[in-house]
Amino acid sequence: MAEASKRRLRLGMVGGGEGAFIGEVHRFAARLDDHYELVAGALSSQSDKAERSAQALGITRSYVDFEEMARQESEREDGIDVVSIVTPNHLHAPVAMAFLKRGIHVICDKPLTATLAEAKALYQVAEASQAQFLLTHNYSAYPMVREARAMVKEGKLGEIRSIQVEYVQDWLTQSLEQTGNKQAVWRSDPAQAGLAGCVGDIGSHAYQLACFVGNTQGKEVLADLSSWVEGRALDDDANILLRYENGAKGHLWASQVAPGNENALSLRIYGDKAGIEWHQESPNELIYSVLGEPSQRLRRGNSYLSEAATLVSRIPSGHPEGYLEAFANLYREFAEQLLTSTPNPNLPTLATGLHGMRFITATVYSSQNNGLWVPLTD
Amino acid sequence: MAEASKRRLRLGMVGGGEGAFIGEVHRFAARLDDHYELVAGALSSQSDKAERSAQALGITRSYVDFEEMARQESEREDGIDVVSIVTPNHLHAPVAMAFLKRGIHVICDKPLTATLAEAKALYQVAEASQAQFLLTHNYSAYPMVREARAMVKEGKLGEIRSIQVEYVQDWLTQSLEQTGNKQAVWRSDPAQAGLAGCVGDIGSHAYQLACFVGNTQGKEVLADLSSWVEGRALDDDANILLRYENGAKGHLWASQVAPGNENALSLRIYGDKAGIEWHQESPNELIYSVLGEPSQRLRRGNSYLSEAATLVSRIPSGHPEGYLEAFANLYREFAEQLLTSTPNPNLPTLATGLHGMRFITATVYSSQNNGLWVPLTD
Amino acid sequence: MAEASKRRLRLGMVGGGEGAFIGEVHRFAARLDDHYELVAGALSSQSDKAERSAQALGITRSYVDFEEMARQESEREDGIDVVSIVTPNHLHAPVAMAFLKRGIHVICDKPLTATLAEAKALYQVAEASQAQFLLTHNYSAYPMVREARAMVKEGKLGEIRSIQVEYVQDWLTQSLEQTGNKQAVWRSDPAQAGLAGCVGDIGSHAYQLACFVGNTQGKEVLADLSSWVEGRALDDDANILLRYENGAKGHLWASQVAPGNENALSLRIYGDKAGIEWHQESPNELIYSVLGEPSQRLRRGNSYLSEAATLVSRIPSGHPEGYLEAFANLYREFAEQLLTSTPNPNLPTLATGLHGMRFITATVYSSQNNGLWVPLTD
Amino acid sequence: MAEASKRRLRLGMVGGGEGAFIGEVHRFAARLDDHYELVAGALSSQSDKAERSAQALGITRSYVDFEEMARQESEREDGIDVVSIVTPNHLHAPVAMAFLKRGIHVICDKPLTATLAEAKALYQVAEASQAQFLLTHNYSAYPMVREARAMVKEGKLGEIRSIQVEYVQDWLTQSLEQTGNKQAVWRSDPAQAGLAGCVGDIGSHAYQLACFVGNTQGKEVLADLSSWVEGRALDDDANILLRYENGAKGHLWASQVAPGNENALSLRIYGDKAGIEWHQESPNELIYSVLGEPSQRLRRGNSYLSEAATLVSRIPSGHPEGYLEAFANLYREFAEQLLTSTPNPNLPTLATGLHGMRFITATVYSSQNNGLWVPLTD
């Protein structure tokens, strides 16, 4: 993938001030391919913190209120083209609406919103807007994930039978939220995170990845959620059974209380001809096993891969690309989509996010009812 | 573990004639540590095949009928001490009963029987006999599995929260039973295999392993079974949720239709202090991750391991022991138990097998009822 | 590592026009942490190509001649602070001299020069200049490499006995240079690459890595070089024995003709207390084995690591950082060194490069003399 | 591989009494496939120990003196067919001669002898005898090693260019011999081990493996040996360059002082078409990389393998076979060779051992002369 040609988009950011994690990631991602220039921000709702954060980043147009930011930026001639929303979940909907209504494109972190109702409302606002929307399900932008999706689509696996996906961490094994850790606090607070904890934070990624690579969607879900840590209001571990629209079945395990797991997102899909296996912590590799043949180790950057992988690779094989490069792929592809007006079918949209909220909602409902099969339709 | 001292037990075998798989494995296992001498067999119910098989193995006392064998052997002064039962599942109960009734010890392959009713009947017969019973859940005899069990018992993982176990193969991805493959034919025939296919054949191993290492038992089970291959009467893929008696929750995936998987039995257990991970295809290794510390790779044969592992190891670290060595550990420990009259709590018993049959039965029932939670008690 | 504070350095580039590989890498690296702004370039010696390349990158000050660029930039008030040299090896010395003489800092790709004589001359020029010099031995900037170096320094391995390093690729297995591949052509041309092929291109990286992590330098070297591909003037495979100043011994294998190897740089160091192992293709991991204890898997981003690793990490553990992030670490640290005037002892300098040229020269000489031990001193 | 048909060979053993390591391994190996019956032994030169050891093993014909054993056994009608020699190296020659002279077949542990002179003398004795000789280079009997050898032979790798082999342990990192450890004591004693330590003990295995799989022999060798541990008379670490008769070049690293390595024998061979990679600690797997294609993971027990691997496999894929199974393959094949009088070209012979002694001798000589290239011919 060659470097960007040179029209750079003006970018704003809401959230992502001092101490934030994902805001910094979005900035790295925006910078890597030189398609964006960060010029405005409402980095915090506390004015001193917003100001300090903006200064540290060299952003001159610093706001405290996102509504004010949306209004002013939409009125400037050199106003932002795109805003990145990197707040806790409960703010995604109001912030996104504010910008969409004024025709400013939105890049929003996942999950889409805190509740399904918000998601539906946001969806309607977006329908009425000319502006475009990107949901940063970043794991779907790894080159070998794109390769996997292309392989399933081309029928290399045959008819899909089983999808096994998991996303496992250990950072909430103990009650980190009681130590004041900012990331833990909001993620375990229903008012900020929404109706789910682990399922919303990482289960939603795992589910999107399974659907994206499997070229399908969940049809019904059955779940057994747990909150292992005393005093924790939301789930921190989830065993979920799925039946997909393409007929496949499978399991999704999401956990934030499994010691020894850092960010262990992995996906295995099996059809009647072949199986594939991908692990986020070794993202440059995809295992491909045709029934009766030796397993093959497909690796990023090689000429035997399809265009799907090649388009989102930067450097030669053996020079590992990582998390930031994959995240940057979304930023880059969204920029290209905006600049060329050509929709990219690989990009997660508001519809992706809305379906994701159905998944979260159905999962919680199933678990509350001791394991009902709950449909994932409207 | 030193080689055996020299009183050798006289061994008979039922099943395991030409073309059999597991019979040969039992013979390797019996031979390795020199505790047994194979002297009698009813290797096949077809007389010519029984005879040919016995000759090939140098067995002089060859029978066609297992009842006859049990009767005659029990009457000889040099009659067998122990019989190994390596037939299809539906014969386990009648054969075992024949020998137990005559005071001959039984080594029996898993699952215990074809149905729960048979298992209960067999249990009663065994209760009334002086003879002892070993069920060959061979995976529980790997040194690093023993180490894992000891670690859980000692509390090194803390309170157990999650148990993830899977046993995945690909050899039944297509309809192998229609090609006449002997192993496939009986395993997919309800009359010989019993009420379950994949769940009985390998799911039962996975479940026993989880319980054995977790030092617990399942309390209730919820399952979604599939028969992916057209015309196959029994399940070939199963997604199973479990709640254990120690409070842990988890998932068990068993499949024989996942291309690229040979004999991929793996177990992961997570507590509030640490997690462990073991893979049957790399059996000499156990990953141990204490929360907040680097993962450790414990390897068989090292002095830092506990007695639990050391007692079932033969050769120095780095010299891989495999499947046959683990299988042989059961034979060896059973011989020692018989010769010393000291019960070995690590050996799978008839009670283990009876509970396993409850698991199989409940799993099938849950799936037939679209995913009920079914208790695993009597 | 927090994002950069906001004084950005003005950067120029010599080489790196259309079709180049490493030039693009330098630009990604310069951009990631936002310390540099690329404002000038002599991207090619062909004027049309230079112009097209500059336009594609949005660079307004485009030059054809590097001398002219050095002169003009040094005279502008907004002239570049730093120049990146990403040409074939034979141009490193003249270009670097041109900028150093005018007080412009230099970032230069490795190996330092095409010949040892050039390296010495360049060294003298640099001695006389106020400007600073960075040699991009990028592999030494991976977080886990820094951790390894710190561990050796702290004595965690004890007295170092053995250093095994290798850098293995397969892209020159056939005569790629005869197909016109730009990277292959200049690397196999003595006039552009210098006196060594594989040893200069990747052997030099492996050697620098071994010395960097081992906190030592080679004392003498013995080599057996090969040119396996017909018509290739320079070496493409090298087996090299080393004796280090700290008393350690070891082997260095560099090859570009080993099918199945993409960019397989790996390092193992053993002392009398412990050993470590690192692989560039899994860069977020470092294996640490204390004698008699289980091996530990140290992973980037964890709190148990030292400051050495933490200072050059950006994102949490389990979110893989890759090649570009490591490369960017050098750019970032060089910027900090320039802005704070605090020398960073981890950065490869001109002295590093001069010693590297001694290594290359001695290696070639040893091989030409059928394996003499050749000292690595002046 | 089916189980053995039933003529069992009568086996004797010299060495391998209480506290021995390799003697027990030979007994496991002899037993596994039921081709041998251990009936006689001179298990120790101390009479009480010999007697106790024999009793523990159920051996009735116990000797103290191997000459006496050779004489008496050769005169009995039911005397042994084969003797296994599992003594320290310096006894290999005299014991082997005693039995060969009397027409008793010999299975002998490696290296062949303590000195090259002994090896030559033994070779002459064997030439004059009808009896056959097996040298237990057991690593060459792993199924995937056989597959690798067949692949090289068939030209799947093309013209071989590079052979990288290593055998690395850590058990002699400290001065274990001073603690009285039996294995360490004799291996570090020139009077028992011969002229080399690590090179003789494990370097000889690595070299044989490289030659066996590479279908070639070393032509000349250059070495840098070390004795890292104070007071150790023999080498414990060796970096060795090799040039092979087929034109390939390479490196051999043998070490017993590298913490974290248990029994890390590994081999990589690269030709102009493809490369292969095998690791003894994961012996059921062979990595095969055709230039420009994804690497393939060949695994034991699959139908895509050649007869070379299949003939020495016992159980289905995914059921790991280990060290003892490979060792047993040699015993089994030797039995078949003796019973069928058909020479098996895969078995290591006395000529293999004689060449191995040349390798050891030349290696030591090269190192003593600061790295001469020393020819491996007579």
Coordinates of N, CA, C and O in Angstrom, one line a residue, chain C residues 84-170:
Chain C
S84 N 17.5 12.8 6.7 CA 17.5 11.3 6.7 C 18.1 10.8 5.4 O 17.7 11.2 4.3
I85 N 19.1 10.0 5.5 CA 19.8 9.5 4.3 C 19.4 8.0 4.1 O 19.6 7.1 4.9
V86 N 18.7 7.8 3.0 CA 18.1 6.5 2.7 C 18.5 6.0 1.3 O 17.7 5.4 0.6
T87 N 19.7 6.4 0.9 CA 20.2 6.0 -0.4 C 20.9 4.6 -0.3 O 21.1 4.1 0.8
P88 N 21.3 4.0 -1.4 CA 22.3 2.9 -1.4 C 23.5 3.3 -0.6 O 23.9 4.5 -0.5
N89 N 24.2 2.3 -0.1 CA 25.3 2.5 0.8 C 26.4 3.4 0.4 O 27.0 4.2 1.1
H90 N 26.8 3.3 -0.9 CA 27.9 4.1 -1.4 C 27.7 5.6 -1.3 O 28.7 6.4 -1.4
L91 N 26.5 6.0 -1.2 CA 26.2 7.5 -1.1 C 26.1 8.0 0.4 O 26.1 9.2 0.6
H92 N 26.1 7.0 1.3 CA 26.0 7.5 2.7 C 27.0 8.5 3.1 O 26.7 9.5 3.7
A93 N 28.3 8.1 2.8 CA 29.4 9.0 3.2 C 29.3 10.4 2.6 O 29.3 11.4 3.3
P94 N 29.3 10.5 1.3 CA 29.3 11.9 0.7 C 28.0 12.7 1.2 O 28.2 13.9 1.5
V95 N 26.9 12.1 1.2 CA 25.7 12.8 1.6 C 25.8 13.3 3.1 O 25.6 14.4 3.4
A96 N 26.2 12.3 3.9 CA 26.3 12.7 5.4 C 27.3 13.8 5.6 O 27.1 14.7 6.3
M97 N 28.4 13.7 4.9 CA 29.5 14.8 5.0 C 28.9 16.1 4.6 O 29.1 17.1 5.3
A98 N 28.1 16.1 3.5 CA 27.6 17.4 3.0 C 26.8 18.1 4.1 O 26.8 19.3 4.3
F99 N 26.0 17.3 4.8 CA 25.1 17.9 5.8 C 25.8 18.2 7.1 O 25.6 19.2 7.7
L100 N 26.6 17.2 7.5 CA 27.3 17.4 8.8 C 28.2 18.7 8.7 O 28.2 19.4 9.7
K101 N 28.8 18.9 7.6 CA 29.7 20.0 7.5 C 28.9 21.3 7.6 O 29.5 22.4 8.0
R102 N 27.7 21.3 7.3 CA 26.8 22.5 7.4 C 26.0 22.5 8.7 O 25.0 23.2 8.9
G103 N 26.3 21.6 9.6 CA 25.7 21.6 10.9 C 24.3 21.0 11.0 O 23.6 21.3 11.9
I104 N 23.9 20.3 9.9 CA 22.6 19.7 10.0 C 22.8 18.2 10.5 O 23.6 17.5 10.0
H105 N 21.9 17.9 11.4 CA 21.9 16.6 12.0 C 21.6 15.5 11.0 O 20.8 15.8 10.1
V106 N 22.2 14.3 11.2 CA 22.0 13.3 10.2 C 21.4 12.0 10.8 O 21.9 11.5 11.9
I107 N 20.4 11.5 10.2 CA 19.9 10.1 10.4 C 20.2 9.3 9.2 O 19.8 9.7 8.1
C108 N 21.0 8.3 9.4 CA 21.5 7.5 8.2 C 21.2 6.0 8.4 O 21.4 5.4 9.4
D109 N 20.8 5.5 7.3 CA 20.6 4.0 7.3 C 21.9 3.3 7.3 O 23.0 3.8 7.1
K110 N 21.8 2.0 7.7 CA 23.0 1.2 7.8 C 23.2 0.4 6.5 O 22.3 0.2 5.8
P111 N 24.4 -0.2 6.3 CA 25.6 0.0 7.0 C 26.1 1.4 6.8 O 25.7 2.1 5.8
L112 N 27.0 1.8 7.6 CA 27.4 3.2 7.6 C 27.9 3.7 6.2 O 27.4 4.7 5.8
T113 N 28.7 2.9 5.6 CA 29.3 3.3 4.3 C 29.5 2.0 3.5 O 29.2 0.9 3.9
A114 N 30.1 2.2 2.3 CA 30.4 1.1 1.5 C 31.8 0.5 1.8 O 32.0 -0.7 1.6
T115 N 32.7 1.3 2.3 CA 34.0 0.8 2.7 C 34.4 1.4 4.0 O 33.9 2.4 4.5
L116 N 35.4 0.7 4.6 CA 35.9 1.1 5.9 C 36.6 2.5 5.8 O 36.5 3.3 6.7
A117 N 37.3 2.7 4.6 CA 38.0 4.0 4.4 C 37.0 5.1 4.5 O 37.3 6.2 5.1
E118 N 35.9 5.0 3.8 CA 34.9 6.0 3.8 C 34.4 6.2 5.2 O 34.1 7.4 5.6
A119 N 34.2 5.2 5.9 CA 33.7 5.3 7.3 C 34.6 6.1 8.2 O 34.2 7.0 8.9
K120 N 35.9 5.9 8.0 CA 36.9 6.6 8.8 C 36.9 8.1 8.4 O 37.0 9.0 9.3
A121 N 36.8 8.3 7.1 CA 36.7 9.7 6.7 C 35.5 10.4 7.2 O 35.6 11.6 7.7
L122 N 34.4 9.7 7.2 CA 33.1 10.3 7.7 C 33.2 10.6 9.2 O 32.8 11.6 9.7
Y123 N 33.9 9.7 9.8 CA 34.0 9.8 11.3 C 34.8 11.1 11.6 O 34.4 11.9 12.5
Q124 N 35.8 11.4 10.8 CA 36.6 12.6 11.1 C 35.8 13.9 10.8 O 35.8 14.8 11.6
V125 N 35.0 13.8 9.8 CA 34.1 15.0 9.5 C 33.2 15.2 10.6 O 32.9 16.3 11.0
A126 N 32.6 14.1 11.1 CA 31.6 14.3 12.2 C 32.2 14.8 13.4 O 31.6 15.6 14.2
E127 N 33.5 14.4 13.7 CA 34.2 14.8 14.9 C 34.3 16.4 14.9 O 34.2 17.0 15.9
A128 N 34.4 16.9 13.7 CA 34.6 18.3 13.5 C 33.3 19.1 13.5 O 33.3 20.3 13.5
S129 N 32.2 18.4 13.5 CA 30.9 19.1 13.4 C 30.2 19.1 14.7 O 30.4 18.2 15.6
Q130 N 29.3 20.1 14.9 CA 28.5 20.2 16.0 C 27.2 19.2 15.9 O 26.5 19.0 16.8
A131 N 27.0 18.9 14.6 CA 25.8 18.1 14.4 C 25.9 16.7 14.9 O 27.0 16.2 15.0
Q132 N 24.7 16.2 15.2 CA 24.7 14.8 15.7 C 24.3 13.8 14.6 O 23.7 14.1 13.6
F133 N 24.6 12.5 15.0 CA 24.4 11.5 14.0 C 23.7 10.3 14.6 O 24.0 9.8 15.7
L134 N 22.7 9.8 13.9 CA 22.0 8.6 14.3 C 22.1 7.5 13.2 O 21.7 7.8 12.0
L135 N 22.5 6.3 13.5 CA 22.5 5.2 12.6 C 21.3 4.3 12.9 O 21.2 3.9 14.0
T136 N 20.5 4.1 11.9 CA 19.2 3.4 12.2 C 19.4 1.9 12.2 O 18.8 1.1 11.4
H137 N 20.1 1.4 13.3 CA 20.0 0.0 13.6 C 18.7 -0.2 14.4 O 18.7 -0.3 15.6
N138 N 17.6 -0.2 13.6 CA 16.3 -0.1 14.2 C 15.9 -1.3 15.1 O 15.1 -1.1 16.1
Y139 N 16.5 -2.5 14.9 CA 16.1 -3.6 15.7 C 16.5 -3.4 17.2 O 15.9 -4.0 18.1
S140 N 17.5 -2.6 17.4 CA 17.9 -2.3 18.8 C 16.9 -1.4 19.5 O 17.1 -1.2 20.7
A141 N 15.9 -1.0 18.9 CA 14.9 -0.1 19.5 C 13.6 -0.8 19.9 O 12.7 -0.2 20.4
Y142 N 13.5 -2.1 19.7 CA 12.4 -2.8 20.1 C 12.4 -2.8 21.7 O 13.4 -3.1 22.3
P143 N 11.2 -2.7 22.3 CA 11.2 -2.7 23.7 C 11.8 -3.9 24.4 O 12.5 -3.8 25.4
M144 N 11.5 -5.1 23.8 CA 12.0 -6.3 24.5 C 13.5 -6.5 24.2 O 14.2 -7.2 25.0
V145 N 14.0 -5.8 23.2 CA 15.5 -5.8 23.0 C 16.1 -4.9 24.1 O 17.2 -5.3 24.7
R146 N 15.5 -3.8 24.3 CA 16.0 -2.9 25.4 C 16.0 -3.6 26.8 O 16.9 -3.5 27.6
E147 N 14.9 -4.4 27.0 CA 14.8 -5.1 28.2 C 15.9 -6.1 28.3 O 16.6 -6.2 29.4
A148 N 16.2 -6.8 27.2 CA 17.2 -7.8 27.2 C 18.6 -7.2 27.5 O 19.4 -7.7 28.3
R149 N 18.8 -6.1 26.9 CA 20.1 -5.4 27.1 C 20.2 -5.0 28.6 O 21.3 -5.1 29.2
A150 N 19.1 -4.5 29.2 CA 19.2 -4.1 30.6 C 19.4 -5.3 31.5 O 20.1 -5.2 32.5
M151 N 18.8 -6.4 31.1 CA 19.0 -7.6 31.9 C 20.4 -8.1 31.9 O 21.0 -8.5 32.9
V152 N 21.1 -8.1 30.7 CA 22.5 -8.5 30.7 C 23.3 -7.5 31.5 O 24.2 -8.0 32.3
K153 N 23.0 -6.3 31.4 CA 23.8 -5.2 32.1 C 23.7 -5.4 33.6 O 24.7 -5.3 34.4
E154 N 22.5 -5.7 34.1 CA 22.2 -5.9 35.5 C 22.8 -7.2 36.0 O 22.7 -7.5 37.2
G155 N 23.3 -8.1 35.1 CA 23.9 -9.3 35.6 C 22.9 -10.5 35.7 O 23.3 -11.5 36.3
K156 N 21.7 -10.3 35.2 CA 20.7 -11.4 35.4 C 21.1 -12.7 34.7 O 20.6 -13.7 35.1
L157 N 22.0 -12.6 33.8 CA 22.4 -13.8 33.1 C 23.7 -14.3 33.6 O 24.2 -15.4 33.3
G158 N 24.3 -13.6 34.5 CA 25.6 -14.0 35.0 C 26.7 -13.6 34.0 O 26.5 -12.7 33.2
E159 N 27.8 -14.3 34.1 CA 28.9 -14.1 33.1 C 28.4 -14.7 31.7 O 28.1 -15.9 31.6
I160 N 28.5 -13.9 30.7 CA 28.1 -14.3 29.4 C 29.1 -15.3 28.8 O 30.3 -15.0 28.7
R161 N 28.5 -16.4 28.3 CA 29.4 -17.4 27.7 C 29.2 -17.6 26.2 O 30.1 -17.8 25.4
S162 N 27.9 -17.6 25.8 CA 27.6 -17.9 24.4 C 26.6 -16.9 23.8 O 25.6 -16.6 24.5
I163 N 26.9 -16.4 22.6 CA 26.0 -15.5 21.9 C 25.7 -16.1 20.5 O 26.6 -16.3 19.7
Q164 N 24.4 -16.5 20.3 CA 24.0 -17.0 19.0 C 23.1 -16.1 18.4 O 22.0 -15.8 18.9
V165 N 23.5 -15.5 17.2 CA 22.6 -14.6 16.6 C 22.5 -15.0 15.1 O 23.4 -15.5 14.5
E166 N 21.3 -14.8 14.5 CA 21.2 -15.0 13.1 C 20.2 -14.1 12.5 O 19.3 -13.6 13.2
Y167 N 20.4 -13.8 11.2 CA 19.4 -13.0 10.5 C 19.3 -13.7 9.1 O 20.2 -13.7 8.3
V168 N 18.1 -14.2 8.9 CA 17.9 -15.1 7.8 C 16.7 -14.7 6.9 O 15.6 -14.4 7.5
Q169 N 16.9 -14.6 5.6 CA 15.9 -14.3 4.7 C 15.9 -15.3 3.5 O 16.8 -16.1 3.4
D170 N 14.9 -15.1 2.6 CA 15.0 -16.0 1.5 C 14.7 -15.3 0.2 O 14.7 -15.9 -0.9

